[in-house]
Tab-separated table of C-alpha atoms and ligand atoms in Angstrom:
chain	number	residue	atom	x	y	z
A	249	MET	CA	-29.514	-46.628	-52.425
A	250	THR	CA	-29.357	-50.266	-51.513
A	251	ILE	CA	-29.190	-51.497	-47.831
A	252	LEU	CA	-25.617	-52.414	-48.270
A	253	GLN	CA	-24.777	-48.977	-49.686
A	254	LYS	CA	-26.620	-47.309	-46.752
A	255	LEU	CA	-24.706	-49.415	-44.190
A	256	ILE	CA	-21.327	-48.616	-45.866
A	257	GLN	CA	-22.244	-44.939	-45.895
A	258	GLN	CA	-23.108	-45.264	-42.138
A	259	ALA	CA	-19.770	-46.930	-41.460
A	260	LYS	CA	-17.998	-44.156	-43.416
A	261	LYS	CA	-19.795	-41.254	-41.556
A	262	PRO	CA	-22.272	-42.509	-38.857
A	263	LYS	CA	-25.271	-40.287	-38.466
A	264	GLY	CA	-28.456	-40.281	-36.429
A	265	PHE	CA	-30.021	-43.276	-34.702
A	266	VAL	CA	-28.654	-46.013	-37.028
A	267	GLY	CA	-25.279	-44.341	-36.971
A	268	SER	CA	-25.385	-44.430	-33.084
A	269	LEU	CA	-26.461	-48.072	-33.080
A	270	MET	CA	-23.575	-48.960	-35.585
A	271	LEU	CA	-21.001	-47.241	-33.517
A	272	ARG	CA	-22.047	-49.166	-30.470
A	273	ILE	CA	-21.846	-52.400	-32.432
A	274	MET	CA	-18.355	-51.426	-33.714
A	275	ASN	CA	-17.236	-50.774	-30.190
A	276	LYS	CA	-17.902	-54.414	-29.416
A	277	ALA	CA	-16.999	-55.907	-32.665
A	278	HIS	CA	-13.564	-54.284	-32.970
A	279	LYS	CA	-12.345	-55.372	-29.493
A	280	GLY	CA	-10.161	-58.101	-30.938
A	281	MET	CA	-8.105	-55.642	-33.012
A	282	ASN	CA	-7.640	-53.418	-29.843
A	283	THR	CA	-6.125	-56.442	-28.108
A	284	TRP	CA	-3.820	-57.130	-31.226
A	285	LEU	CA	-2.511	-53.590	-30.860
A	286	MET	CA	-2.075	-53.883	-27.152
A	287	ARG	CA	-0.042	-57.114	-27.586
A	288	GLN	CA	2.265	-55.199	-29.786
A	289	GLU	CA	2.796	-52.760	-26.900
A	290	VAL	CA	3.059	-49.836	-29.184
A	291	ILE	CA	2.058	-47.140	-26.744
A	292	LYS	CA	4.351	-45.875	-23.969
A	293	ASP	CA	3.066	-44.502	-20.748
A	294	GLY	CA	3.181	-40.621	-20.879
A	295	ASP	CA	2.655	-40.508	-24.698
A	296	THR	CA	0.431	-37.926	-26.316
A	297	VAL	CA	-1.647	-40.041	-28.588
A	298	LEU	CA	-4.172	-39.317	-31.367
A	299	ASP	CA	-6.754	-41.789	-32.606
A	300	ILE	CA	-8.080	-40.752	-36.031
A	301	GLY	CA	-11.708	-41.850	-36.896
A	302	CYS	CA	-12.305	-42.685	-33.315
A	303	GLY	CA	-15.867	-43.893	-33.937
A	304	GLY	CA	-17.617	-45.118	-30.913
A	305	GLY	CA	-14.519	-44.241	-28.617
A	306	ASN	CA	-13.590	-47.852	-27.598
A	307	THR	CA	-10.082	-47.420	-28.939
A	308	LEU	CA	-9.718	-44.241	-27.002
A	309	ARG	CA	-10.762	-46.051	-23.846
A	310	SER	CA	-8.126	-48.909	-24.458
A	311	LEU	CA	-5.431	-46.350	-25.329
A	312	SER	CA	-6.188	-44.415	-22.046
A	313	LYS	CA	-5.969	-47.647	-19.955
A	314	MET	CA	-2.518	-48.411	-21.591
A	315	ASN	CA	-1.292	-44.914	-21.055
A	316	PRO	CA	-2.385	-43.920	-17.516
A	317	SER	CA	-0.263	-40.661	-17.354
A	318	GLY	CA	-0.643	-39.564	-20.930
A	319	THR	CA	-3.337	-37.707	-22.828
A	320	ILE	CA	-5.393	-39.284	-25.540
A	321	TYR	CA	-6.951	-37.287	-28.399
A	322	GLY	CA	-9.664	-38.419	-30.712
A	323	ILE	CA	-10.869	-36.996	-33.946
A	324	ASP	CA	-13.734	-38.000	-36.288
A	325	PHE	CA	-15.592	-35.987	-38.990
A	326	SER	CA	-18.897	-37.486	-37.853
A	327	ALA	CA	-20.697	-35.483	-35.159
A	328	GLN	CA	-22.410	-38.633	-34.051
A	329	ALA	CA	-19.140	-40.488	-33.513
A	330	VAL	CA	-17.751	-37.569	-31.513
A	331	GLN	CA	-20.892	-37.602	-29.316
A	332	GLU	CA	-20.545	-41.363	-28.830
A	333	SER	CA	-16.871	-41.291	-28.047
A	334	ILE	CA	-17.393	-38.683	-25.431
A	335	LYS	CA	-20.225	-40.894	-23.809
A	336	THR	CA	-17.877	-43.935	-23.858
A	337	ASN	CA	-15.138	-42.051	-22.167
A	338	GLU	CA	-17.254	-39.784	-19.917
A	339	THR	CA	-15.002	-39.900	-16.853
A	340	ASP	CA	-11.698	-39.414	-18.775
A	341	VAL	CA	-13.315	-36.660	-20.854
A	342	ALA	CA	-14.419	-34.813	-17.735
A	343	ASN	CA	-11.033	-34.966	-16.209
A	344	GLY	CA	-9.236	-33.862	-19.422
A	345	LYS	CA	-7.351	-37.139	-20.037
A	346	VAL	CA	-9.337	-37.824	-23.280
A	347	ILE	CA	-10.143	-35.003	-25.665
A	348	VAL	CA	-12.554	-35.655	-28.569
A	349	THR	CA	-12.908	-33.162	-31.478
A	350	GLN	CA	-14.968	-33.180	-34.684
A	351	ALA	CA	-12.355	-32.838	-37.538
A	352	SER	CA	-11.277	-34.468	-40.733
A	353	VAL	CA	-7.982	-36.341	-41.174
A	354	SER	CA	-7.377	-33.920	-44.169
A	355	SER	CA	-7.082	-30.923	-41.780
A	356	ILE	CA	-5.978	-32.076	-38.286
A	357	PRO	CA	-6.518	-29.121	-35.779
A	358	TYR	CA	-3.117	-29.462	-33.922
A	359	THR	CA	0.212	-27.942	-34.408
A	360	ASP	CA	3.218	-29.521	-36.183
A	361	LYS	CA	4.996	-32.424	-34.257
A	362	PHE	CA	2.315	-32.567	-31.500
A	363	PHE	CA	1.803	-36.310	-31.128
A	364	ASP	CA	4.113	-39.121	-30.085
A	365	THR	CA	1.809	-41.795	-31.474
A	366	ILE	CA	-1.119	-41.693	-33.969
A	367	THR	CA	-3.573	-44.639	-34.578
A	368	ALA	CA	-6.145	-45.115	-37.247
A	369	PHE	CA	-8.393	-48.264	-36.889
A	370	LYS	CA	-10.594	-49.372	-39.741
A	371	THR	CA	-10.807	-46.037	-41.158
A	372	HIS	CA	-8.035	-45.118	-43.720
A	373	TYR	CA	-9.812	-46.892	-46.537
A	374	PHE	CA	-12.519	-44.179	-46.333
A	375	TRP	CA	-10.221	-41.291	-46.435
A	376	PRO	CA	-10.641	-38.812	-49.267
A	377	ASP	CA	-7.014	-38.548	-50.568
A	378	LEU	CA	-4.798	-41.018	-48.804
A	379	ALA	CA	-1.472	-39.562	-50.034
A	380	ASN	CA	-2.249	-36.090	-48.837
A	381	ASP	CA	-4.037	-37.331	-45.592
A	382	VAL	CA	-0.843	-39.424	-44.733
A	383	LYS	CA	1.249	-36.192	-45.188
A	384	GLU	CA	-1.108	-34.404	-42.785
A	385	VAL	CA	-0.728	-37.194	-40.241
A	386	PHE	CA	3.117	-36.761	-40.740
A	387	ARG	CA	2.915	-33.120	-40.091
A	388	VAL	CA	1.452	-33.560	-36.598
A	389	LEU	CA	3.714	-36.431	-35.573
A	390	LYS	CA	6.890	-35.843	-33.492
A	391	ASP	CA	10.285	-36.841	-34.925
A	392	GLY	CA	10.726	-40.394	-33.760
A	393	GLY	CA	6.876	-40.817	-33.379
A	394	LYS	CA	4.772	-43.663	-34.783
A	395	PHE	CA	1.852	-43.842	-37.040
A	396	ILE	CA	-0.160	-47.127	-36.880
A	397	ILE	CA	-2.836	-48.166	-39.383
A	398	ILE	CA	-4.859	-51.299	-38.550
A	399	SER	CA	-7.432	-52.648	-40.978
A	400	GLU	CA	-9.054	-55.619	-42.440
A	401	LEU	CA	-7.570	-56.646	-45.764
A	402	TYR	CA	-10.892	-57.413	-47.454
A	403	LYS	CA	-12.127	-53.795	-46.640
A	404	ILE	CA	-8.963	-52.432	-48.166
A	405	ASN	CA	-9.638	-54.469	-51.231
A	406	TYR	CA	-13.268	-53.548	-51.309
A	407	HIS	CA	-12.985	-49.752	-50.677
A	408	MET	CA	-9.708	-48.642	-52.098
A	409	LYS	CA	-8.649	-48.138	-55.756
A	410	ALA	CA	-5.030	-47.377	-54.883
A	411	TYR	CA	-2.623	-48.359	-52.125
A	412	LYS	CA	-4.163	-51.716	-51.841
A	413	THR	CA	-0.779	-53.669	-51.905
A	414	LYS	CA	2.020	-53.809	-49.301
A	415	PRO	CA	4.543	-52.374	-51.754
A	416	GLU	CA	2.130	-49.528	-52.726
A	417	ILE	CA	1.523	-48.616	-49.043
A	418	GLN	CA	5.286	-48.905	-48.187
A	419	GLN	CA	6.112	-46.643	-51.070
A	420	LEU	CA	3.594	-44.084	-49.967
A	421	PHE	CA	4.879	-43.931	-46.336
A	422	GLU	CA	8.498	-43.685	-47.491
A	423	SER	CA	7.662	-40.893	-50.086
A	424	VAL	CA	5.941	-38.956	-47.286
A	425	GLY	CA	9.104	-39.194	-45.217
A	426	PHE	CA	8.716	-42.092	-42.754
A	427	GLN	CA	12.095	-43.614	-42.029
A	428	THR	CA	10.986	-47.092	-41.226
A	429	VAL	CA	7.861	-48.898	-42.405
A	430	THR	CA	6.818	-52.193	-40.995
A	431	ILE	CA	3.773	-54.180	-42.406
A	432	GLN	CA	2.546	-57.115	-40.322
A	433	GLU	CA	-0.267	-59.405	-41.188
A	434	ASN	CA	-2.596	-61.440	-38.996
A	435	THR	CA	-3.272	-64.087	-41.660
A	436	GLN	CA	-5.871	-65.980	-39.483
A	437	LYS	CA	-7.964	-62.943	-39.114
A	438	GLY	CA	-7.054	-61.042	-42.421
A	439	TRP	CA	-5.807	-58.006	-40.521
A	440	LEU	CA	-2.997	-55.717	-41.510
A	441	CYS	CA	-1.006	-53.391	-39.294
A	442	ILE	CA	1.166	-50.755	-40.956
A	443	THR	CA	3.573	-48.884	-38.751
A	444	GLY	CA	5.489	-45.857	-39.874
A	445	LEU	CA	8.261	-44.464	-37.807
A	446	LYS	CA	9.081	-40.692	-38.430
B	964	LIG	C1	-15.548	-48.207	-39.636
B	964	LIG	S1	-15.490	-46.735	-38.450
B	964	LIG	C2	-14.305	-47.332	-37.327
B	964	LIG	C3	-14.365	-46.575	-35.960
B	964	LIG	C4	-13.256	-46.979	-34.951
B	964	LIG	N1	-11.945	-46.478	-35.374
B	964	LIG	C5	-13.356	-48.356	-34.657
B	964	LIG	O1	-12.365	-49.108	-34.794
B	964	LIG	O2	-14.385	-48.851	-34.026
B	964	LIG	C6	-14.781	-45.560	-39.398
B	964	LIG	C7	-14.761	-44.215	-38.740
B	964	LIG	O3	-13.959	-43.361	-39.413
B	964	LIG	C8	-14.463	-42.038	-39.498
B	964	LIG	N2	-13.888	-41.257	-40.701
B	964	LIG	C9	-14.104	-41.737	-42.049
B	964	LIG	N3	-13.606	-40.804	-42.770
B	964	LIG	C10	-13.014	-39.849	-42.047
B	964	LIG	C11	-12.210	-38.697	-42.323
B	964	LIG	N4	-11.987	-38.326	-43.516
B	964	LIG	N5	-11.702	-37.940	-41.215
B	964	LIG	C12	-12.115	-38.330	-39.911
B	964	LIG	N6	-12.858	-39.419	-39.694
B	964	LIG	C13	-13.310	-40.266	-40.721
B	964	LIG	C14	-16.041	-42.353	-39.523
B	964	LIG	O4	-16.749	-41.290	-39.140
B	964	LIG	C15	-16.049	-43.564	-38.601
B	964	LIG	O5	-16.367	-43.214	-37.298
């Protein structure tokens, strides 16, 4: 395995010392995207929110600040990411405001229509079966709830074989049942934000 392949593997499922280091770097490097999400004011105070692929937990921390009276859930299939997310959100985890669980997007351990808003930052291009995984997200989202994917365009192009183009992703979201799908691009940064309203 080349160094690049090893790094991609660590970004996909962080593990051990190198994984822990990468999660801390990602917490710092991904701050700009958090700010982009916040500017769009997508989270209402009091919402029950899920962040999928929560990594080092920085998004959980931002979501918690944006939403003082709500509860923020995080899932990640990497044990290392869960550990780092808990560390990043120590106080909120201790008082039950942030809840982090090891789980895959393919089998989200919550009941139907549980969340008001679900976010997925820089992670959907790693998911094993995007069509089924988006269906699983739809299951746990309340009617009227929002699912927001934010990702870099070049990583979508690099990692994904299907659902790379805006029409493809729009069609996927609509076929799963989302009523409205909005796709915004930050052309300067090469970021894509896909929002599905259930
Ligand atoms: C590039 S990191 C991004 C982490 C974080 N969202 C951020 O913006 O800093 C991708 C994360 O998605 C997680 N992930 C990848 N595939 C997943 C899956 N099938 N289910 C749950 N989490 C997954 C990885 O473990 C990793 O923590």
